[in-house]
PDB file of C-alpha atoms in Angstrom:
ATOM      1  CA  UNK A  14       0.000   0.000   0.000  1.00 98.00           C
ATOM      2  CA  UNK A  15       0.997   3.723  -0.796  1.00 98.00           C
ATOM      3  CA  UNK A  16       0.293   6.480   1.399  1.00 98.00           C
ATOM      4  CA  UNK A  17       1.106   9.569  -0.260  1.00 98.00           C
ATOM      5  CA  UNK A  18       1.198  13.237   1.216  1.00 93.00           C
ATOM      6  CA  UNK A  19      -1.559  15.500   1.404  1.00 94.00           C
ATOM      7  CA  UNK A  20      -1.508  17.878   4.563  1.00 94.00           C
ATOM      8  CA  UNK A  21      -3.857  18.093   7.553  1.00 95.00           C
ATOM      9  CA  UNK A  22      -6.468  16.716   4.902  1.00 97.00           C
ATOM     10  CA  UNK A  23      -4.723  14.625   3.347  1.00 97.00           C
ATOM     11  CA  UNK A  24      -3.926  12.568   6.084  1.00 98.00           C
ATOM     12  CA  UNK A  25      -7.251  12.206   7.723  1.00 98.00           C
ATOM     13  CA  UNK A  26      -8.529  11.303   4.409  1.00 98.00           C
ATOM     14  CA  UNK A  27      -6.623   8.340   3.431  1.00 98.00           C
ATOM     15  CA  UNK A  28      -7.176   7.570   7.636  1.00 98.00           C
ATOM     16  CA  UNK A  29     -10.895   7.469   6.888  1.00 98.00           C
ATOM     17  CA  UNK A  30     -10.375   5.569   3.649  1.00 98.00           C
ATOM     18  CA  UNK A  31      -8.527   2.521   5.363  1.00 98.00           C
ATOM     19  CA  UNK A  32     -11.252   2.786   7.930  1.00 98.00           C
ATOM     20  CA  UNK A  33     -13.945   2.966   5.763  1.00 98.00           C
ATOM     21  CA  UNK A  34     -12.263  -0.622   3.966  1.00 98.00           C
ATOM     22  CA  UNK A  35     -11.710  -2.021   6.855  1.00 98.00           C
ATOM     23  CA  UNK A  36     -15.213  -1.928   8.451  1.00 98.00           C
ATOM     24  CA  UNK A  37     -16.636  -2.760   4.747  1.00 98.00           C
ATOM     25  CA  UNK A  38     -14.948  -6.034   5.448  1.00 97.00           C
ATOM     26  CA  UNK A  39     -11.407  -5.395   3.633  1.00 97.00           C
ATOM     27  CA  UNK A  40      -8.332  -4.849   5.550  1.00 97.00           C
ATOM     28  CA  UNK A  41      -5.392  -3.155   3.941  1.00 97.00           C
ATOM     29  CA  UNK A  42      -3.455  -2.728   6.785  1.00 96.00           C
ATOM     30  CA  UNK A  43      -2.224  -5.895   6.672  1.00 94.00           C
ATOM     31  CA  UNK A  44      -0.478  -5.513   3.747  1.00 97.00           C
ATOM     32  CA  UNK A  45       3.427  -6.717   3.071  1.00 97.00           C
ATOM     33  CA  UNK A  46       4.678  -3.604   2.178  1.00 98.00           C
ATOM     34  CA  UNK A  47       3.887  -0.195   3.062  1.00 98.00           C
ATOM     35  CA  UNK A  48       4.861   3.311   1.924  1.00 98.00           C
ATOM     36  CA  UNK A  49       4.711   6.941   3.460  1.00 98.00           C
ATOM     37  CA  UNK A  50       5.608   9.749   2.464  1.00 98.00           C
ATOM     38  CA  UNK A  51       4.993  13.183   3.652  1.00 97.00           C
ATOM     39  CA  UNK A  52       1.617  13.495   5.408  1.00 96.00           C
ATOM     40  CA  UNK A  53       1.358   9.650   4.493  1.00 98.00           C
ATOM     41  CA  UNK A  54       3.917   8.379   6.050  1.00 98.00           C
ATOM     42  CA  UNK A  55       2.123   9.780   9.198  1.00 98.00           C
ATOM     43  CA  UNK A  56      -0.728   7.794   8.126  1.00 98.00           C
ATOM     44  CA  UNK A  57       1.556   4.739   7.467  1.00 98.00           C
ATOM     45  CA  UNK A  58       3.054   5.031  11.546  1.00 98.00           C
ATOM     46  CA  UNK A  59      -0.429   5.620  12.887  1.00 98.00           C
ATOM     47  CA  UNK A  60      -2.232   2.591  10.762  1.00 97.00           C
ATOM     48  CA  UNK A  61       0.400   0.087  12.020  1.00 96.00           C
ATOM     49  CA  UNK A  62       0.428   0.911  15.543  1.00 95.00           C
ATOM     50  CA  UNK A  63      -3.015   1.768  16.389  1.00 96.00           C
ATOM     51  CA  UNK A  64      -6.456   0.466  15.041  1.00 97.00           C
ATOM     52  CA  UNK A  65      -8.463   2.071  12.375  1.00 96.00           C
ATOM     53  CA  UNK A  66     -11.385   2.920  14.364  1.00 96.00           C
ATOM     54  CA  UNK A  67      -9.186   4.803  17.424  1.00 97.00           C
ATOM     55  CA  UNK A  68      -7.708   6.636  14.821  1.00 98.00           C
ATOM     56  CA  UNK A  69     -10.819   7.286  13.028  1.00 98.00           C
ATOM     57  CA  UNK A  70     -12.449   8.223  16.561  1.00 97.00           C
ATOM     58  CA  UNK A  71      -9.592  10.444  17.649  1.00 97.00           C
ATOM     59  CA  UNK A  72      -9.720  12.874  14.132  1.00 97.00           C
ATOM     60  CA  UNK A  73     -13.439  12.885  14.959  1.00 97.00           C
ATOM     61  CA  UNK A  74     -13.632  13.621  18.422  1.00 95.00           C
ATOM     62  CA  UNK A  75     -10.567  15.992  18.758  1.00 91.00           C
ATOM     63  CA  UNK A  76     -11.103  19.572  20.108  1.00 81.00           C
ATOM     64  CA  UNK A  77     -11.533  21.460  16.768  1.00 74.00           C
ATOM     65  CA  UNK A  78      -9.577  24.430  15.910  1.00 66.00           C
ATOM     66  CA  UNK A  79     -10.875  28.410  16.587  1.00 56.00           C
ATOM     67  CA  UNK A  80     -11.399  28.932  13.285  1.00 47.00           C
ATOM     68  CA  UNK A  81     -11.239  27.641   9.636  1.00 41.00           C
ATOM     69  CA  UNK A  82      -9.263  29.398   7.251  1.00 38.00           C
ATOM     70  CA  UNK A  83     -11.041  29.593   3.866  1.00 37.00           C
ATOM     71  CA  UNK A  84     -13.318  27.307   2.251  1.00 34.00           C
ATOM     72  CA  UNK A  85     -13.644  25.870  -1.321  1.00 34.00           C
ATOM     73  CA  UNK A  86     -12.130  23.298  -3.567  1.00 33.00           C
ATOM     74  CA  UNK A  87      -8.241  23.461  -3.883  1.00 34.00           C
ATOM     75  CA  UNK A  88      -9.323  23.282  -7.482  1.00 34.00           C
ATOM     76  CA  UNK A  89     -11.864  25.985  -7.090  1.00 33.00           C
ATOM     77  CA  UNK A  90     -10.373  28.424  -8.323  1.00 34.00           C
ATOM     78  CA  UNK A  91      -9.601  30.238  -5.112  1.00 33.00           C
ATOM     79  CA  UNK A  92      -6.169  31.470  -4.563  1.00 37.00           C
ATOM     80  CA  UNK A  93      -4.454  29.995  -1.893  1.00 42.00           C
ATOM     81  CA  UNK A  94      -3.949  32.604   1.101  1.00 42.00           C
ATOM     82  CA  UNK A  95      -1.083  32.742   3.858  1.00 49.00           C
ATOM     83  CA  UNK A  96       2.197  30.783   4.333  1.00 56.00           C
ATOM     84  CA  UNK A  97       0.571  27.965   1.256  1.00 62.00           C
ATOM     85  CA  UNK A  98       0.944  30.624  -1.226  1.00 64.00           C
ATOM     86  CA  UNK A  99       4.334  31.815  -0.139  1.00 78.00           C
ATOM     87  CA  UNK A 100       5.177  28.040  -0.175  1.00 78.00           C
ATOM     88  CA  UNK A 101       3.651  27.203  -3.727  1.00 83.00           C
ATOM     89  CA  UNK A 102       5.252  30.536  -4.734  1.00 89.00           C
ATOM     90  CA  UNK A 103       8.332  29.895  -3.995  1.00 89.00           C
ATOM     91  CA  UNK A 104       8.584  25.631  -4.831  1.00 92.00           C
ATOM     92  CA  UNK A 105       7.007  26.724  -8.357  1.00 94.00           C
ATOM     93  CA  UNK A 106      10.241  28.989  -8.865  1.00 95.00           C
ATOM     94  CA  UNK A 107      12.328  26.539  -8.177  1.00 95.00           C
ATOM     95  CA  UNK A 108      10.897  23.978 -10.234  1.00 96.00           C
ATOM     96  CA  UNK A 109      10.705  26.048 -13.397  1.00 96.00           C
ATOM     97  CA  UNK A 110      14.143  26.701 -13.069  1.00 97.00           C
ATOM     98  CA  UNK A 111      15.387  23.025 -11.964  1.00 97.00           C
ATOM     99  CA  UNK A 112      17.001  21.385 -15.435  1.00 97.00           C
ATOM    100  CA  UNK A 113      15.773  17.904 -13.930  1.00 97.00           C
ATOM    101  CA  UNK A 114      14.286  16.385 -10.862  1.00 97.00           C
ATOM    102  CA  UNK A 115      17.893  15.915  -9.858  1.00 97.00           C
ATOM    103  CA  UNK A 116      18.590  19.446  -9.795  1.00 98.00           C
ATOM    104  CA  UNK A 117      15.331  20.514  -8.668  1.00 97.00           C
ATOM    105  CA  UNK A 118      15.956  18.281  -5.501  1.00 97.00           C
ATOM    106  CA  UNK A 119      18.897  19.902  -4.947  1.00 97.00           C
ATOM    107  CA  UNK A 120      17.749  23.467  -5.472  1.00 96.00           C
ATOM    108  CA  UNK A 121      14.913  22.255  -3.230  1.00 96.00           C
ATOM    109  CA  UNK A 122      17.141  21.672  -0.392  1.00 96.00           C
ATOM    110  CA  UNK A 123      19.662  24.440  -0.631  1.00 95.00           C
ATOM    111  CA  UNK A 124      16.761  26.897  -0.234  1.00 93.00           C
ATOM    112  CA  UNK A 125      15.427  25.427   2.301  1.00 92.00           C
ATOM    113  CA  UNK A 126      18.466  25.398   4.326  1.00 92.00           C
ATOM    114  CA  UNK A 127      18.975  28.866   3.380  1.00 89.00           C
ATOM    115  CA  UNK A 128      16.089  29.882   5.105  1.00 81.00           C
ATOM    116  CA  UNK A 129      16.634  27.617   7.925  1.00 76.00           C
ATOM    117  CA  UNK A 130      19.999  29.481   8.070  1.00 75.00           C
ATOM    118  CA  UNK A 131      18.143  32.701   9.469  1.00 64.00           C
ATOM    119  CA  UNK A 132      15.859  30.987  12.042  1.00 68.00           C
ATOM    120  CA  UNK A 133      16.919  29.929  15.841  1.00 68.00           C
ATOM    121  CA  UNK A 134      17.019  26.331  15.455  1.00 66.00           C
ATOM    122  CA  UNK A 135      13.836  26.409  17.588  1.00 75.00           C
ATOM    123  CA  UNK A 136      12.039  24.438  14.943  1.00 81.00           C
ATOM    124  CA  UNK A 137      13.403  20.885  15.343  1.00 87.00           C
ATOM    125  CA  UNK A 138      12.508  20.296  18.439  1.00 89.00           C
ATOM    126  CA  UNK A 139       9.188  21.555  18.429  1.00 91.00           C
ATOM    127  CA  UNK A 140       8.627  19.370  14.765  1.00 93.00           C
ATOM    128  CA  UNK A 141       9.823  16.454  16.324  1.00 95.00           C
ATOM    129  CA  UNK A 142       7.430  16.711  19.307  1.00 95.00           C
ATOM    130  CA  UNK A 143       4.445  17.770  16.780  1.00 94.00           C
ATOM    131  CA  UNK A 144       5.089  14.538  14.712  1.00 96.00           C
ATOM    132  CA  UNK A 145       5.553  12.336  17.699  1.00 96.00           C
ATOM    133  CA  UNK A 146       1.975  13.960  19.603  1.00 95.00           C
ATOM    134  CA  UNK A 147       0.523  12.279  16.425  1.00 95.00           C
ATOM    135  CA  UNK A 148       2.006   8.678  16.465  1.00 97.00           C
ATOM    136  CA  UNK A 149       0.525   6.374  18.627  1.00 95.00           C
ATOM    137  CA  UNK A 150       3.427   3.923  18.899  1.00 92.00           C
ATOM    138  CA  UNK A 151       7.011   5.390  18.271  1.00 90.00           C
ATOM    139  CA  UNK A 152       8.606   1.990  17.223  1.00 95.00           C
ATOM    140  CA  UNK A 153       8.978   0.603  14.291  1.00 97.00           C
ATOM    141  CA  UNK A 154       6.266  -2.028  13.319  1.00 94.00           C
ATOM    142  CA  UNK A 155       8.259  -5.610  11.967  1.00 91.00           C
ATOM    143  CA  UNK A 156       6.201  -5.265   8.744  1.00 90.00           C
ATOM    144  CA  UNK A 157       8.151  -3.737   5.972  1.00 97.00           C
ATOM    145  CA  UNK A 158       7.300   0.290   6.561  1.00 98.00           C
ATOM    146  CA  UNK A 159       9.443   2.559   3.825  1.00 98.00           C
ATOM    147  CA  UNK A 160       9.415   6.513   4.879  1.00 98.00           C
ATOM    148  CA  UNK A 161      10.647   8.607   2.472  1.00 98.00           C
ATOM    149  CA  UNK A 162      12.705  11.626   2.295  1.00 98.00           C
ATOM    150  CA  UNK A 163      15.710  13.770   0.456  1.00 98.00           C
ATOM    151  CA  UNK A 164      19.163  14.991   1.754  1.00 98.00           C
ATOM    152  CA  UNK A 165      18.947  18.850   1.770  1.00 96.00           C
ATOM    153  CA  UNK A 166      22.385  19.102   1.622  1.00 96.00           C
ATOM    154  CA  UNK A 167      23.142  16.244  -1.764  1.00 97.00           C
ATOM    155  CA  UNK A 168      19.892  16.379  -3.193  1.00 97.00           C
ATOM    156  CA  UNK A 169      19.697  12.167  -2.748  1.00 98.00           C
ATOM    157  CA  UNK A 170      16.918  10.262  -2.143  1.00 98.00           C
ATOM    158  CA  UNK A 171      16.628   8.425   0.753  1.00 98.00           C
ATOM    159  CA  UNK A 172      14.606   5.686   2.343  1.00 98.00           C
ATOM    160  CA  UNK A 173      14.135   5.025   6.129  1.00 98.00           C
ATOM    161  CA  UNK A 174      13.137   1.422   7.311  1.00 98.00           C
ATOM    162  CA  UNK A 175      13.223   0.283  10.727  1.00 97.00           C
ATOM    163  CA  UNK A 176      17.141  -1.379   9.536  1.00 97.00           C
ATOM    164  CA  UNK A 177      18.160   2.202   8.985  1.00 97.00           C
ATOM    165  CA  UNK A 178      19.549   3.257  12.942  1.00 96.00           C
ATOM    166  CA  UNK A 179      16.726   5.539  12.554  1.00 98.00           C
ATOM    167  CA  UNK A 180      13.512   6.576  14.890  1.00 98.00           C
ATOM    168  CA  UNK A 181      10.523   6.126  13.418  1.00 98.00           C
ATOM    169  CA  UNK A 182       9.394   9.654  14.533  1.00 98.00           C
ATOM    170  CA  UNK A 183      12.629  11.074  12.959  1.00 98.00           C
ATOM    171  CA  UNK A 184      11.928   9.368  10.014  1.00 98.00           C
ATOM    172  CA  UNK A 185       8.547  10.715   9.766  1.00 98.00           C
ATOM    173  CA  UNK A 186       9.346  14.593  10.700  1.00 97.00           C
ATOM    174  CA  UNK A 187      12.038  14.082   8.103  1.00 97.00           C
ATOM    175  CA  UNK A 188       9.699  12.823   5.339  1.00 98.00           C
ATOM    176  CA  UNK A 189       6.857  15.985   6.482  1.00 95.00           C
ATOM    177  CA  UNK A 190       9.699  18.635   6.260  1.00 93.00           C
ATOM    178  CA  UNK A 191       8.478  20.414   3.539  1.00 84.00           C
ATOM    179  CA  UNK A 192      11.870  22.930   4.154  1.00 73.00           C
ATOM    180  CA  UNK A 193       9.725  26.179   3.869  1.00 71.00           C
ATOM    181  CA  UNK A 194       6.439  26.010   6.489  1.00 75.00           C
ATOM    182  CA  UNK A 195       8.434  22.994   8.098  1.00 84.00           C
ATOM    183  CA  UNK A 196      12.164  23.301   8.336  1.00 88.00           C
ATOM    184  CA  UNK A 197      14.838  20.435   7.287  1.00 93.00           C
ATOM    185  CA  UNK A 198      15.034  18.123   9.753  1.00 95.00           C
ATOM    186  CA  UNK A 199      18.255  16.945  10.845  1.00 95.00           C
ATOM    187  CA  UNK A 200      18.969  13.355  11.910  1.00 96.00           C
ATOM    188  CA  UNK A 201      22.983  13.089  13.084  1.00 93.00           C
ATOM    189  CA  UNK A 202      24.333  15.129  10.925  1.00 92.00           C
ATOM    190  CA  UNK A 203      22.116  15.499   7.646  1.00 95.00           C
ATOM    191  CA  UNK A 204      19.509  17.762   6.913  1.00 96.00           C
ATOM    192  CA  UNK A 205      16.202  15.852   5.419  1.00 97.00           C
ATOM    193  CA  UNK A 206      12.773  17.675   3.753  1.00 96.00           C
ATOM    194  CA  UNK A 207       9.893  15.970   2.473  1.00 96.00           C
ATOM    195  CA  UNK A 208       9.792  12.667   0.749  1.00 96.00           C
ATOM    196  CA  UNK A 209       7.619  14.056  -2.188  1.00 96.00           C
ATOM    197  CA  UNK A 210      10.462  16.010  -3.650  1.00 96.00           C
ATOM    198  CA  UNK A 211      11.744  11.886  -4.423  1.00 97.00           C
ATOM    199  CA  UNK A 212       9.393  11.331  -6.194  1.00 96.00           C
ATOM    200  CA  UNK A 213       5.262  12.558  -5.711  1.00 94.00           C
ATOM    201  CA  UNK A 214       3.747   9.112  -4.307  1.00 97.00           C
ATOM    202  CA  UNK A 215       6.829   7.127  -4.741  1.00 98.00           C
ATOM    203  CA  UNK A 216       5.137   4.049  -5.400  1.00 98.00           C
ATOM    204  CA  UNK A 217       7.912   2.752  -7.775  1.00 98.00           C
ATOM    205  CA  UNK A 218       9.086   1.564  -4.323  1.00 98.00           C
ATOM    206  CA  UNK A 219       6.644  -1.108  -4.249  1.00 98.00           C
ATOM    207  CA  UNK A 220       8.502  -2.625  -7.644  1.00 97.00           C
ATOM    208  CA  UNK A 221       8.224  -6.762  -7.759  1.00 96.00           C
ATOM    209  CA  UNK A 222       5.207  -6.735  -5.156  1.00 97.00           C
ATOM    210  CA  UNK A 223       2.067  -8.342  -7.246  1.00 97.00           C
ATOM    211  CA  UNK A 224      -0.772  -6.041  -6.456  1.00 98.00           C
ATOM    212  CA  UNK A 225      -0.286  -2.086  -5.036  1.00 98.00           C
ATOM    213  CA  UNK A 226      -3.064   0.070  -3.748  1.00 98.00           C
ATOM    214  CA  UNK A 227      -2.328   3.604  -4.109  1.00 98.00           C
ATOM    215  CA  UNK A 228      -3.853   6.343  -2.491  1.00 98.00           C
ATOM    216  CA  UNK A 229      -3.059  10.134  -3.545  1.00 98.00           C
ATOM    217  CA  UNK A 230      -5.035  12.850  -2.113  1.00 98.00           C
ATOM    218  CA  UNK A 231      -3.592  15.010  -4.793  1.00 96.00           C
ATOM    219  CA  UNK A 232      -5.701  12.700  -7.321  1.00 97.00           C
ATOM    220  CA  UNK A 233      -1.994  11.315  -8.701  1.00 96.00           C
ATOM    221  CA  UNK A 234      -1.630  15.036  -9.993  1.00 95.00           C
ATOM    222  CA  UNK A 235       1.793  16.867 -10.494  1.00 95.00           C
ATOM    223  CA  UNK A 236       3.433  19.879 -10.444  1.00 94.00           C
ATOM    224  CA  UNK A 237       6.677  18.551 -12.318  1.00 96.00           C
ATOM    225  CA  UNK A 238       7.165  18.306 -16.085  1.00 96.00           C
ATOM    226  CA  UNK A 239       5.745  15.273 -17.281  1.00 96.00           C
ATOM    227  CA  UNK A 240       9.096  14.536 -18.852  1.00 97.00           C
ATOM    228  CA  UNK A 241      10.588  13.990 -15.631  1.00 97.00           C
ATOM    229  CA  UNK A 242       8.355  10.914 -14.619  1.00 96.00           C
ATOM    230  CA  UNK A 243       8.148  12.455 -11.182  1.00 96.00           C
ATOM    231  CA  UNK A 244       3.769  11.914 -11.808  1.00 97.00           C
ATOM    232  CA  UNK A 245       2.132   8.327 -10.466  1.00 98.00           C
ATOM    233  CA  UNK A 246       1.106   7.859 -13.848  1.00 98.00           C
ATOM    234  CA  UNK A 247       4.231   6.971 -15.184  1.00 98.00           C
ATOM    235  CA  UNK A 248       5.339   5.127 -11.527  1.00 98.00           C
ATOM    236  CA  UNK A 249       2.089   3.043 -12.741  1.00 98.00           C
ATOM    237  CA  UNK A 250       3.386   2.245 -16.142  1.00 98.00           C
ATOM    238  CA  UNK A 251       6.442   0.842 -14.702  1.00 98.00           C
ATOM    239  CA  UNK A 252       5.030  -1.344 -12.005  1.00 98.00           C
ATOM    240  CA  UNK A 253       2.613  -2.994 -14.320  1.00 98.00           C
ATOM    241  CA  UNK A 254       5.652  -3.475 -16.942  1.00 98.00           C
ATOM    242  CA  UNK A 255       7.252  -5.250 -14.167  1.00 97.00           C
ATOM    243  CA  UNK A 256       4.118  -7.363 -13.499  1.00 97.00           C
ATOM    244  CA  UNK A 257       2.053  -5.566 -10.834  1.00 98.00           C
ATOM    245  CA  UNK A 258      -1.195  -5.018 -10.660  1.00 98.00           C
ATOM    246  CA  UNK A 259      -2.121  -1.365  -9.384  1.00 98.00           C
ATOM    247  CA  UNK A 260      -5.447   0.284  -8.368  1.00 98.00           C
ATOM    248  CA  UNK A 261      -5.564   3.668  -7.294  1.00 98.00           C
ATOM    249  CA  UNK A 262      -7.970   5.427  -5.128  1.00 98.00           C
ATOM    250  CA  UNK A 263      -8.205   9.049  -5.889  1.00 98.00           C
ATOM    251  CA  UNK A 264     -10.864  11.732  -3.885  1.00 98.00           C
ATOM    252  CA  UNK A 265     -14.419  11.825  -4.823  1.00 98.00           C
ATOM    253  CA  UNK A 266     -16.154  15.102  -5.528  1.00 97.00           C
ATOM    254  CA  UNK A 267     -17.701  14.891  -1.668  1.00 98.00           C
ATOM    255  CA  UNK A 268     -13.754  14.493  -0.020  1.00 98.00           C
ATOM    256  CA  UNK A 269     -12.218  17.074  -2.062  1.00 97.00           C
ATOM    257  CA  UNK A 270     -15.156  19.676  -0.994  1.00 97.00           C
ATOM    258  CA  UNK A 271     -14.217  18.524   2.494  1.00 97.00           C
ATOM    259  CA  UNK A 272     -10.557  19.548   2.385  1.00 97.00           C
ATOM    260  CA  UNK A 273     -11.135  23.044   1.424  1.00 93.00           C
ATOM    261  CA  UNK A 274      -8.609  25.217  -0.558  1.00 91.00           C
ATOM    262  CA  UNK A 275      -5.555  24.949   2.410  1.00 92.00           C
ATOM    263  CA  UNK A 276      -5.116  21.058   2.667  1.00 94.00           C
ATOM    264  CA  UNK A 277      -2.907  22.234   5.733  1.00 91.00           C
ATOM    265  CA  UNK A 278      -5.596  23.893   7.849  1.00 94.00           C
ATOM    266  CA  UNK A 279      -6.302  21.332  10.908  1.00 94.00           C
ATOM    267  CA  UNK A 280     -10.214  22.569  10.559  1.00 95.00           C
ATOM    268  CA  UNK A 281     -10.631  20.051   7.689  1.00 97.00           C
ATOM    269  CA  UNK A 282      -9.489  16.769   9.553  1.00 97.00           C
ATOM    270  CA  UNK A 283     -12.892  15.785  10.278  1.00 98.00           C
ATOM    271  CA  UNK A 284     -14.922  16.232   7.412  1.00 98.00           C
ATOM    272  CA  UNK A 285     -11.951  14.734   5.356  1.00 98.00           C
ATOM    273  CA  UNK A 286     -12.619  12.045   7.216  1.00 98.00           C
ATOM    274  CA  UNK A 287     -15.538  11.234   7.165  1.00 98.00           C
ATOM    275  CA  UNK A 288     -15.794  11.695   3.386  1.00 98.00           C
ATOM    276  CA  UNK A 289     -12.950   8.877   3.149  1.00 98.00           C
ATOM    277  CA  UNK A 290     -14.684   6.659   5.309  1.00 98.00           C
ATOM    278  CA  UNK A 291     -17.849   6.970   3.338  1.00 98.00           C
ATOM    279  CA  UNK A 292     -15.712   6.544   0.141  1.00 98.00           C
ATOM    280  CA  UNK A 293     -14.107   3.593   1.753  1.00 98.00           C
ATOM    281  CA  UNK A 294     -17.297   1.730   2.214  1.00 98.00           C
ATOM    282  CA  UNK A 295     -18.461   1.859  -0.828  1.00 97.00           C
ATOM    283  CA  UNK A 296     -14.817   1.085  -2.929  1.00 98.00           C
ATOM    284  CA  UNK A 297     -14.347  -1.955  -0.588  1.00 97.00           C
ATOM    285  CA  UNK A 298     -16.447  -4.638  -2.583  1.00 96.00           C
ATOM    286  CA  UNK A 299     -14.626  -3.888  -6.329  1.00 94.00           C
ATOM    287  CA  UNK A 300     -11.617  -4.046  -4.584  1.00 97.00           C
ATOM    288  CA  UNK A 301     -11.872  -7.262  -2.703  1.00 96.00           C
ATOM    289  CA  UNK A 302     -10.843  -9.571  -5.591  1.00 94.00           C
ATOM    290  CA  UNK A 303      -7.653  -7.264  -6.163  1.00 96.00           C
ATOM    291  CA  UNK A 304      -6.453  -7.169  -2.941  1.00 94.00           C
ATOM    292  CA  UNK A 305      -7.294 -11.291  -1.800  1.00 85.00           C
TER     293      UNK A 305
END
């Protein structure tokens, strides 16, 4: 299974998905492989170390926020408002100006650090205890967990398993660290920001595994030239040319009015939600042959 990133809504969404399977009688948590990256590979600690339904309850029941920021689509239309638009502002710069993913990882993580440069250093401890408020186990799970990230300082891909000598929290505030809201995230002595710069979903991790289930919030949609491959579409293409089979589960019209236009605002956790449980349900019996 692939969990990719997705914000605040993101992540209660593909929460409420697995739920929604799971009481529809299919269980995907059990799967031999799973990936996370970014907001998913939140989802991808939580799912393995806590039950659906208490982490279903606990988006549902949590104290909501004083106020929600702006409603809509993300595809309304709307502008996005706030520290999202400086963020998309400033990744779409650097991406029109990257040669190649390559380069655009690396310009990626040089800027971040730059502007990590002029903070207090504040920042890493409060991310790691933000991330680790949201795990409810903070080991490793002995299933096969992959939690993706990207040196700041090389540009480099990298992929945390519970063999890598490193926590699963770091791992996971790595993988979130978008380098602009969130700031790199060192482990030792590297610098790490989010797993999506590898790679959007990075489900070309799951290569040789006979059936993946994908699920992108962002509807398998990229900001990268197509020419780079960085889009699921062409990670699909190469797992079924290796022999996979690969369904996708994508929002429905209902969960992407429930995240809003800011994916990050925390107001939108519940309605995501629900709208992924609901979507859950009702997926679960044309997937049941693919996944048994």
């Amino acid at each position: 299974m692939v969990l990719h990133g997705g914000g605040s809504a993101g992540n209660a969404w593909e929460i409420g998905v697995v739920a929604g399977l799971f009481d529809a009688g299919l269980d995907v948590t059990e799967a031999d492989l799973i990936i996370g990256t970014s907001a998913g590979a939140t989802a991808a600690a939580q799912i393995t170390s806590a039950t659906t339904t208490e982490l279903l309850t606990a988006i549902l029941t949590a104290a909501p926020p004083q106020q929600r920021i702006h409603p809509g689509r993300p595809d309304d239309g709307r502008a996005p408002i706030g520290p999202v638009a400086d963020h998309m502002e400033r990744t779409s710069r650097i991406i029109a100006a990257a040669q190649d993913a390559a380069d655009m990882r690396r310009r990626m993580g040089a800027a971040a650090l730059d502007l990590d440069t002029a903070s207090d250093g504040s920042g890493q401890e409060r991310w790691r205890a933000t991330v680790a408020a949201r795990l409810p186990g903070q080991h490793w799970p002995e299933r096969t967990v992959l939690i993706t990230a990207v040196n700041a300082r090389t540009g480099e891909p990298v992929v945390f398993d519970r063999h890598s000598g490193v926590a699963l929290v770091d791992a996971v505030a790595a993988s979130s660290a978008n380098g602009f809201g969130v700031p790199p995230y060192r482990i030792a002595h590297d610098w790490y920001i989010d797993g999506g710069y590898r790679r959007n979903e990075n489900a070309d991790l799951a290569l040789g595994y006979g059936r993946v289930l994908v699920l992108s919030p962002f509807g398998g949609r990229s900001r990268h030239p197509l020419e780079w491959g960085m889009q699921l579409a062409a990670q699909v293409d190469e797992l079924c040319a290796s022999g996979s089979r690969v369904e996708t589960i994508f929002p429905d019209d209902t969960s992407l009015n429930a995240f809003g236009a800011n994916m990050m605002d925390p107001s939108t956790r519940p309605p995501a939600a629900r709208a992924g449980y609901d979507q859950g349900r009702i997926l679960a019996e044309q997937l049941m042959e693919f996944w048994r």
